[in-house]
């Protein structure tokens, strides 16, 4: 299981996100530095294709893909559920990426437990795709399927 909380082990990322989310107008956070730290973290793990941070209104204030910054995600389930706890969105086709996407999200909270934003990551589906396309052990006519927890074929 991949835990987005691992991102918080990087002090530059953690401190930058807290300062940015708690006082966005007066923040002296270097967005490029935090973005680069998130990219480096992702290069070490390879689990994700994008990290992004949303404020409590659902606006992306920081992303490893700077073209996503400023977009509003308030209607997305990964944002709404991510405000309250860890969430894994089911796969959806995203026209803007021309591919399927799975997003993990979780709240960013202060030491007092107040939610100040949502940390989200788009899963790198290349690894899953490789597993799905492997024919080893399936015989001549074998197929693979992804099935959700409620037994729906995805």
Short mmCIF file of N, CA and C in Angstrom, two decimals, residues 14-149:
data_model
loop_
_atom_site.label_atom_id
_atom_site.label_comp_id
_atom_site.label_asym_id
_atom_site.label_seq_id
_atom_site.Cartn_x
_atom_site.Cartn_y
_atom_site.Cartn_z
N UNK A 14 7.10 19.37 3.41
CA UNK A 14 6.13 19.56 4.49
C UNK A 14 6.04 21.01 4.93
N UNK A 15 7.18 21.63 5.22
CA UNK A 15 7.17 23.01 5.69
C UNK A 15 6.65 23.96 4.62
N UNK A 16 7.03 23.72 3.37
CA UNK A 16 6.56 24.56 2.28
C UNK A 16 5.06 24.48 2.10
N UNK A 17 4.50 23.28 2.18
CA UNK A 17 3.06 23.11 2.01
C UNK A 17 2.29 23.77 3.15
N UNK A 18 2.76 23.59 4.39
CA UNK A 18 2.08 24.21 5.52
C UNK A 18 2.08 25.73 5.41
N UNK A 19 3.23 26.30 5.10
CA UNK A 19 3.31 27.76 4.99
C UNK A 19 2.44 28.26 3.84
N UNK A 20 2.46 27.56 2.74
CA UNK A 20 1.67 27.95 1.58
C UNK A 20 0.18 27.88 1.85
N UNK A 21 -0.27 26.82 2.51
CA UNK A 21 -1.70 26.63 2.75
C UNK A 21 -2.23 27.49 3.89
N UNK A 22 -1.41 27.77 4.89
CA UNK A 22 -1.89 28.54 6.04
C UNK A 22 -1.93 30.04 5.77
N UNK A 23 -1.09 30.51 4.88
CA UNK A 23 -1.03 31.95 4.62
C UNK A 23 -0.67 32.20 3.16
N UNK A 24 -1.55 31.83 2.23
CA UNK A 24 -1.18 31.88 0.81
C UNK A 24 -0.81 33.27 0.30
N UNK A 25 -1.49 34.32 0.78
CA UNK A 25 -1.21 35.67 0.28
C UNK A 25 0.15 36.17 0.75
N UNK A 26 0.58 35.76 1.92
CA UNK A 26 1.83 36.26 2.49
C UNK A 26 2.95 35.23 2.45
N UNK A 27 2.71 34.13 1.79
CA UNK A 27 3.68 33.06 1.79
C UNK A 27 4.93 33.45 1.00
N UNK A 28 6.07 33.12 1.59
CA UNK A 28 7.34 33.36 0.91
C UNK A 28 7.89 32.04 0.35
N UNK A 29 7.00 31.08 0.19
CA UNK A 29 7.41 29.76 -0.27
C UNK A 29 7.85 29.83 -1.73
N UNK A 30 8.97 29.21 -2.01
CA UNK A 30 9.45 29.09 -3.38
C UNK A 30 8.74 27.89 -4.01
N UNK A 31 7.72 28.18 -4.82
CA UNK A 31 6.93 27.09 -5.42
C UNK A 31 7.78 26.15 -6.25
N UNK A 32 8.77 26.69 -6.96
CA UNK A 32 9.62 25.83 -7.78
C UNK A 32 10.43 24.87 -6.92
N UNK A 33 10.87 25.34 -5.75
CA UNK A 33 11.64 24.46 -4.87
C UNK A 33 10.77 23.30 -4.37
N UNK A 34 9.54 23.62 -3.92
CA UNK A 34 8.65 22.56 -3.42
C UNK A 34 8.25 21.63 -4.57
N UNK A 35 7.94 22.20 -5.74
CA UNK A 35 7.59 21.39 -6.91
C UNK A 35 8.74 20.43 -7.25
N UNK A 36 9.96 20.94 -7.24
CA UNK A 36 11.12 20.10 -7.55
C UNK A 36 11.32 19.01 -6.51
N UNK A 37 11.09 19.33 -5.24
CA UNK A 37 11.20 18.30 -4.19
C UNK A 37 10.16 17.20 -4.40
N UNK A 38 8.94 17.59 -4.78
CA UNK A 38 7.91 16.59 -5.07
C UNK A 38 8.31 15.73 -6.27
N UNK A 39 8.87 16.37 -7.28
CA UNK A 39 9.34 15.61 -8.46
C UNK A 39 10.44 14.62 -8.08
N UNK A 40 11.38 15.07 -7.24
CA UNK A 40 12.47 14.18 -6.81
C UNK A 40 11.92 13.01 -6.02
N UNK A 41 10.96 13.28 -5.13
CA UNK A 41 10.33 12.21 -4.37
C UNK A 41 9.69 11.21 -5.33
N UNK A 42 9.01 11.72 -6.32
CA UNK A 42 8.34 10.85 -7.28
C UNK A 42 9.34 10.04 -8.10
N UNK A 43 10.45 10.63 -8.46
CA UNK A 43 11.47 9.90 -9.21
C UNK A 43 12.02 8.74 -8.39
N UNK A 44 12.13 8.93 -7.07
CA UNK A 44 12.63 7.85 -6.21
C UNK A 44 11.64 6.70 -6.13
N UNK A 45 10.34 7.00 -6.13
CA UNK A 45 9.34 5.95 -5.96
C UNK A 45 8.80 5.43 -7.28
N UNK A 46 8.54 6.32 -8.23
CA UNK A 46 7.97 5.93 -9.51
C UNK A 46 6.50 5.54 -9.44
N UNK A 47 5.87 5.75 -8.30
CA UNK A 47 4.48 5.32 -8.12
C UNK A 47 3.48 6.25 -8.80
N UNK A 48 3.85 7.50 -9.00
CA UNK A 48 2.87 8.49 -9.44
C UNK A 48 3.31 9.21 -10.70
N UNK A 49 2.34 9.74 -11.43
CA UNK A 49 2.65 10.56 -12.60
C UNK A 49 2.53 12.04 -12.27
N UNK A 50 1.83 12.37 -11.18
CA UNK A 50 1.68 13.77 -10.77
C UNK A 50 1.30 13.84 -9.30
N UNK A 51 1.88 14.81 -8.62
CA UNK A 51 1.44 15.21 -7.28
C UNK A 51 0.79 16.56 -7.41
N UNK A 52 -0.29 16.80 -6.64
CA UNK A 52 -0.85 18.14 -6.62
C UNK A 52 -1.47 18.42 -5.26
N UNK A 53 -1.49 19.71 -4.93
CA UNK A 53 -1.98 20.18 -3.64
C UNK A 53 -3.12 21.15 -3.91
N UNK A 54 -4.24 20.92 -3.22
CA UNK A 54 -5.41 21.79 -3.36
C UNK A 54 -5.68 22.50 -2.05
N UNK A 55 -6.15 23.75 -2.14
CA UNK A 55 -6.58 24.45 -0.94
C UNK A 55 -7.97 23.94 -0.56
N UNK A 56 -8.55 24.45 0.50
CA UNK A 56 -9.84 23.93 0.97
C UNK A 56 -11.00 24.31 0.05
N UNK A 57 -10.75 25.13 -0.95
CA UNK A 57 -11.77 25.45 -1.96
C UNK A 57 -11.64 24.55 -3.19
N UNK A 58 -10.61 23.70 -3.21
CA UNK A 58 -10.43 22.79 -4.33
C UNK A 58 -9.56 23.32 -5.45
N UNK A 59 -8.94 24.46 -5.26
CA UNK A 59 -8.05 25.04 -6.29
C UNK A 59 -6.67 24.42 -6.17
N UNK A 60 -6.14 23.95 -7.30
CA UNK A 60 -4.78 23.40 -7.30
C UNK A 60 -3.80 24.56 -7.16
N UNK A 61 -3.10 24.58 -6.03
CA UNK A 61 -2.15 25.67 -5.78
C UNK A 61 -0.72 25.27 -6.11
N UNK A 62 -0.48 23.97 -6.23
CA UNK A 62 0.85 23.48 -6.57
C UNK A 62 0.72 22.11 -7.21
N UNK A 63 1.44 21.89 -8.29
CA UNK A 63 1.43 20.59 -8.96
C UNK A 63 2.80 20.34 -9.57
N UNK A 64 3.15 19.07 -9.67
CA UNK A 64 4.38 18.73 -10.39
C UNK A 64 4.20 18.98 -11.88
N UNK A 65 2.96 19.15 -12.32
CA UNK A 65 2.64 19.57 -13.68
C UNK A 65 2.07 20.98 -13.57
N UNK A 66 2.93 21.97 -13.73
CA UNK A 66 2.54 23.37 -13.50
C UNK A 66 1.34 23.80 -14.34
N UNK A 67 1.07 23.12 -15.46
CA UNK A 67 -0.09 23.49 -16.29
C UNK A 67 -1.41 23.20 -15.59
N UNK A 68 -1.39 22.41 -14.52
CA UNK A 68 -2.60 22.08 -13.78
C UNK A 68 -2.92 23.10 -12.69
N UNK A 69 -1.94 23.94 -12.34
CA UNK A 69 -2.13 24.90 -11.26
C UNK A 69 -3.20 25.92 -11.60
N UNK A 70 -4.04 26.21 -10.62
CA UNK A 70 -5.13 27.15 -10.79
C UNK A 70 -6.45 26.48 -11.15
N UNK A 71 -6.41 25.23 -11.56
CA UNK A 71 -7.64 24.52 -11.90
C UNK A 71 -8.43 24.22 -10.63
N UNK A 72 -9.74 24.24 -10.76
CA UNK A 72 -10.63 24.00 -9.63
C UNK A 72 -11.11 22.55 -9.66
N UNK A 73 -10.94 21.85 -8.55
CA UNK A 73 -11.32 20.44 -8.45
C UNK A 73 -12.40 20.20 -7.41
N UNK A 74 -13.10 21.26 -7.00
CA UNK A 74 -14.05 21.15 -5.89
C UNK A 74 -15.19 20.16 -6.13
N UNK A 75 -15.51 19.87 -7.38
CA UNK A 75 -16.59 18.91 -7.68
C UNK A 75 -16.08 17.47 -7.78
N UNK A 76 -14.79 17.27 -7.70
CA UNK A 76 -14.22 15.93 -7.85
C UNK A 76 -14.30 15.17 -6.53
N UNK A 77 -14.66 13.90 -6.62
CA UNK A 77 -14.77 13.07 -5.42
C UNK A 77 -13.43 12.95 -4.69
N UNK A 78 -12.31 12.91 -5.45
CA UNK A 78 -11.02 12.79 -4.78
C UNK A 78 -10.74 14.01 -3.91
N UNK A 79 -11.26 15.18 -4.29
CA UNK A 79 -11.11 16.36 -3.44
C UNK A 79 -12.06 16.29 -2.26
N UNK A 80 -13.34 16.08 -2.53
CA UNK A 80 -14.36 16.07 -1.48
C UNK A 80 -14.06 15.03 -0.41
N UNK A 81 -13.71 13.82 -0.83
CA UNK A 81 -13.39 12.77 0.14
C UNK A 81 -12.02 12.96 0.77
N UNK A 82 -11.10 13.55 0.02
CA UNK A 82 -9.75 13.79 0.53
C UNK A 82 -9.71 14.82 1.65
N UNK A 83 -10.74 15.65 1.74
CA UNK A 83 -10.81 16.61 2.85
C UNK A 83 -10.99 15.90 4.20
N UNK A 84 -11.59 14.71 4.15
CA UNK A 84 -11.97 14.01 5.39
C UNK A 84 -11.10 12.81 5.73
N UNK A 85 -10.34 12.29 4.79
CA UNK A 85 -9.52 11.12 5.06
C UNK A 85 -8.89 10.59 3.79
N UNK A 86 -8.18 9.48 3.92
CA UNK A 86 -7.55 8.87 2.75
C UNK A 86 -8.62 8.38 1.79
N UNK A 87 -8.38 8.59 0.50
CA UNK A 87 -9.37 8.19 -0.51
C UNK A 87 -8.64 7.71 -1.75
N UNK A 88 -9.18 6.67 -2.36
CA UNK A 88 -8.68 6.17 -3.64
C UNK A 88 -9.83 6.24 -4.62
N UNK A 89 -9.70 7.09 -5.62
CA UNK A 89 -10.76 7.25 -6.61
C UNK A 89 -10.73 6.06 -7.58
N UNK A 90 -11.90 5.60 -8.01
CA UNK A 90 -11.92 4.54 -9.02
C UNK A 90 -11.36 5.07 -10.34
N UNK A 91 -10.91 4.20 -11.21
CA UNK A 91 -10.36 4.66 -12.50
C UNK A 91 -11.41 5.41 -13.31
N UNK A 92 -11.01 6.54 -13.86
CA UNK A 92 -11.87 7.31 -14.75
C UNK A 92 -11.06 7.74 -15.96
N UNK A 93 -11.73 7.87 -17.09
CA UNK A 93 -11.06 8.36 -18.29
C UNK A 93 -11.03 9.88 -18.24
N UNK A 94 -9.83 10.44 -18.34
CA UNK A 94 -9.69 11.89 -18.31
C UNK A 94 -9.30 12.38 -19.70
N UNK A 95 -10.20 13.13 -20.30
CA UNK A 95 -10.01 13.62 -21.66
C UNK A 95 -8.74 14.47 -21.74
N UNK A 96 -8.49 15.29 -20.72
CA UNK A 96 -7.33 16.18 -20.77
C UNK A 96 -6.00 15.42 -20.80
N UNK A 97 -6.01 14.17 -20.32
CA UNK A 97 -4.79 13.35 -20.33
C UNK A 97 -4.85 12.25 -21.38
N UNK A 98 -6.01 12.08 -22.02
CA UNK A 98 -6.24 11.02 -23.01
C UNK A 98 -5.90 9.65 -22.45
N UNK A 99 -6.24 9.45 -21.19
CA UNK A 99 -5.96 8.15 -20.56
C UNK A 99 -6.79 8.00 -19.29
N UNK A 100 -6.76 6.77 -18.78
CA UNK A 100 -7.42 6.51 -17.50
C UNK A 100 -6.55 7.04 -16.37
N UNK A 101 -7.21 7.35 -15.27
CA UNK A 101 -6.50 7.93 -14.14
C UNK A 101 -7.10 7.41 -12.83
N UNK A 102 -6.22 7.14 -11.88
CA UNK A 102 -6.62 6.81 -10.51
C UNK A 102 -5.92 7.83 -9.63
N UNK A 103 -6.69 8.48 -8.77
CA UNK A 103 -6.13 9.53 -7.91
C UNK A 103 -6.27 9.11 -6.45
N UNK A 104 -5.17 9.22 -5.71
CA UNK A 104 -5.17 9.03 -4.26
C UNK A 104 -5.17 10.41 -3.63
N UNK A 105 -5.89 10.56 -2.52
CA UNK A 105 -5.90 11.86 -1.85
C UNK A 105 -6.04 11.68 -0.35
N UNK A 106 -5.60 12.69 0.37
CA UNK A 106 -5.72 12.71 1.83
C UNK A 106 -5.61 14.15 2.31
N UNK A 107 -6.18 14.43 3.49
CA UNK A 107 -6.12 15.80 3.99
C UNK A 107 -4.72 16.20 4.45
N UNK A 108 -4.45 17.47 4.34
CA UNK A 108 -3.27 18.06 4.96
C UNK A 108 -3.80 18.80 6.17
N UNK A 109 -3.34 18.43 7.36
CA UNK A 109 -3.89 19.00 8.58
C UNK A 109 -2.80 19.67 9.42
N UNK A 110 -3.23 20.60 10.23
CA UNK A 110 -2.32 21.25 11.18
C UNK A 110 -2.12 20.31 12.36
N UNK A 111 -1.21 20.67 13.24
CA UNK A 111 -0.99 19.88 14.45
C UNK A 111 -2.24 19.80 15.32
N UNK A 112 -3.12 20.79 15.20
CA UNK A 112 -4.37 20.81 15.97
C UNK A 112 -5.48 20.02 15.28
N UNK A 113 -5.17 19.46 14.10
CA UNK A 113 -6.16 18.63 13.41
C UNK A 113 -7.06 19.38 12.44
N UNK A 114 -6.81 20.66 12.20
CA UNK A 114 -7.62 21.43 11.25
C UNK A 114 -7.14 21.16 9.83
N UNK A 115 -8.07 20.82 8.94
CA UNK A 115 -7.73 20.56 7.54
C UNK A 115 -7.46 21.87 6.83
N UNK A 116 -6.29 21.96 6.19
CA UNK A 116 -5.92 23.19 5.48
C UNK A 116 -5.75 22.96 3.98
N UNK A 117 -5.88 21.72 3.54
CA UNK A 117 -5.73 21.42 2.13
C UNK A 117 -5.81 19.93 1.88
N UNK A 118 -5.61 19.55 0.63
CA UNK A 118 -5.64 18.14 0.24
C UNK A 118 -4.40 17.86 -0.61
N UNK A 119 -3.71 16.79 -0.26
CA UNK A 119 -2.59 16.30 -1.05
C UNK A 119 -3.12 15.17 -1.92
N UNK A 120 -2.85 15.22 -3.21
CA UNK A 120 -3.34 14.18 -4.11
C UNK A 120 -2.22 13.75 -5.05
N UNK A 121 -2.35 12.54 -5.55
CA UNK A 121 -1.38 12.03 -6.51
C UNK A 121 -2.09 11.16 -7.54
N UNK A 122 -1.71 11.36 -8.78
CA UNK A 122 -2.23 10.56 -9.88
C UNK A 122 -1.32 9.34 -10.03
N UNK A 123 -1.90 8.15 -9.94
CA UNK A 123 -1.13 6.91 -9.98
C UNK A 123 -0.53 6.70 -11.36
N UNK A 124 0.71 6.27 -11.39
CA UNK A 124 1.37 5.91 -12.65
C UNK A 124 0.82 4.56 -13.08
N UNK A 125 0.00 4.55 -14.12
CA UNK A 125 -0.67 3.32 -14.54
C UNK A 125 0.18 2.45 -15.46
N UNK A 126 1.41 2.88 -15.79
CA UNK A 126 2.27 2.07 -16.65
C UNK A 126 2.57 0.71 -16.02
N UNK A 127 2.82 0.69 -14.72
CA UNK A 127 3.11 -0.57 -14.03
C UNK A 127 1.90 -1.48 -14.08
N UNK A 128 0.74 -0.95 -13.78
CA UNK A 128 -0.49 -1.74 -13.82
C UNK A 128 -0.76 -2.23 -15.23
N UNK A 129 -0.52 -1.39 -16.20
CA UNK A 129 -0.73 -1.77 -17.60
C UNK A 129 0.17 -2.94 -17.98
N UNK A 130 1.41 -2.90 -17.52
CA UNK A 130 2.33 -4.02 -17.81
C UNK A 130 1.83 -5.33 -17.23
N UNK A 131 1.28 -5.27 -16.02
CA UNK A 131 0.74 -6.48 -15.40
C UNK A 131 -0.47 -6.98 -16.19
N UNK A 132 -1.33 -6.05 -16.58
CA UNK A 132 -2.55 -6.43 -17.29
C UNK A 132 -2.25 -7.03 -18.67
N UNK A 133 -1.16 -6.61 -19.28
CA UNK A 133 -0.84 -7.09 -20.63
C UNK A 133 0.00 -8.36 -20.63
N UNK A 134 0.54 -8.73 -19.48
CA UNK A 134 1.36 -9.94 -19.41
C UNK A 134 0.48 -11.17 -19.64
N UNK A 135 0.96 -12.08 -20.45
CA UNK A 135 0.20 -13.28 -20.79
C UNK A 135 0.70 -14.52 -20.05
N UNK A 136 1.74 -14.36 -19.25
CA UNK A 136 2.33 -15.48 -18.53
C UNK A 136 1.30 -16.20 -17.67
N UNK A 137 1.18 -17.50 -17.89
CA UNK A 137 0.29 -18.33 -17.07
C UNK A 137 -1.18 -18.24 -17.43
N UNK A 138 -1.52 -17.51 -18.48
CA UNK A 138 -2.92 -17.35 -18.84
C UNK A 138 -3.38 -18.33 -19.91
N UNK A 139 -2.47 -19.07 -20.48
CA UNK A 139 -2.85 -19.98 -21.55
C UNK A 139 -3.12 -19.23 -22.83
N UNK A 140 -3.66 -19.95 -23.81
CA UNK A 140 -3.87 -19.37 -25.13
C UNK A 140 -4.97 -18.31 -25.16
N UNK A 141 -6.01 -18.50 -24.37
CA UNK A 141 -7.15 -17.59 -24.43
C UNK A 141 -7.39 -16.84 -23.12
N UNK A 142 -6.40 -16.80 -22.22
CA UNK A 142 -6.56 -16.15 -20.93
C UNK A 142 -6.71 -14.64 -21.04
N UNK A 143 -7.42 -14.06 -20.11
CA UNK A 143 -7.62 -12.62 -20.06
C UNK A 143 -7.45 -12.13 -18.62
N UNK A 144 -7.14 -10.85 -18.47
CA UNK A 144 -7.05 -10.26 -17.15
C UNK A 144 -8.09 -9.15 -17.03
N UNK A 145 -8.60 -8.97 -15.82
CA UNK A 145 -9.59 -7.94 -15.55
C UNK A 145 -9.22 -7.24 -14.25
N UNK A 146 -9.59 -5.99 -14.15
CA UNK A 146 -9.48 -5.27 -12.89
C UNK A 146 -10.88 -5.25 -12.31
N UNK A 147 -10.98 -5.66 -11.05
CA UNK A 147 -12.29 -5.75 -10.40
C UNK A 147 -12.23 -4.92 -9.12
N UNK A 148 -13.27 -4.11 -8.90
CA UNK A 148 -13.32 -3.27 -7.70
C UNK A 148 -13.69 -4.08 -6.47
N UNK A 149 -13.64 -3.44 -5.32
CA UNK A 149 -13.97 -4.13 -4.06
C UNK A 149 -15.41 -4.63 -4.03
#
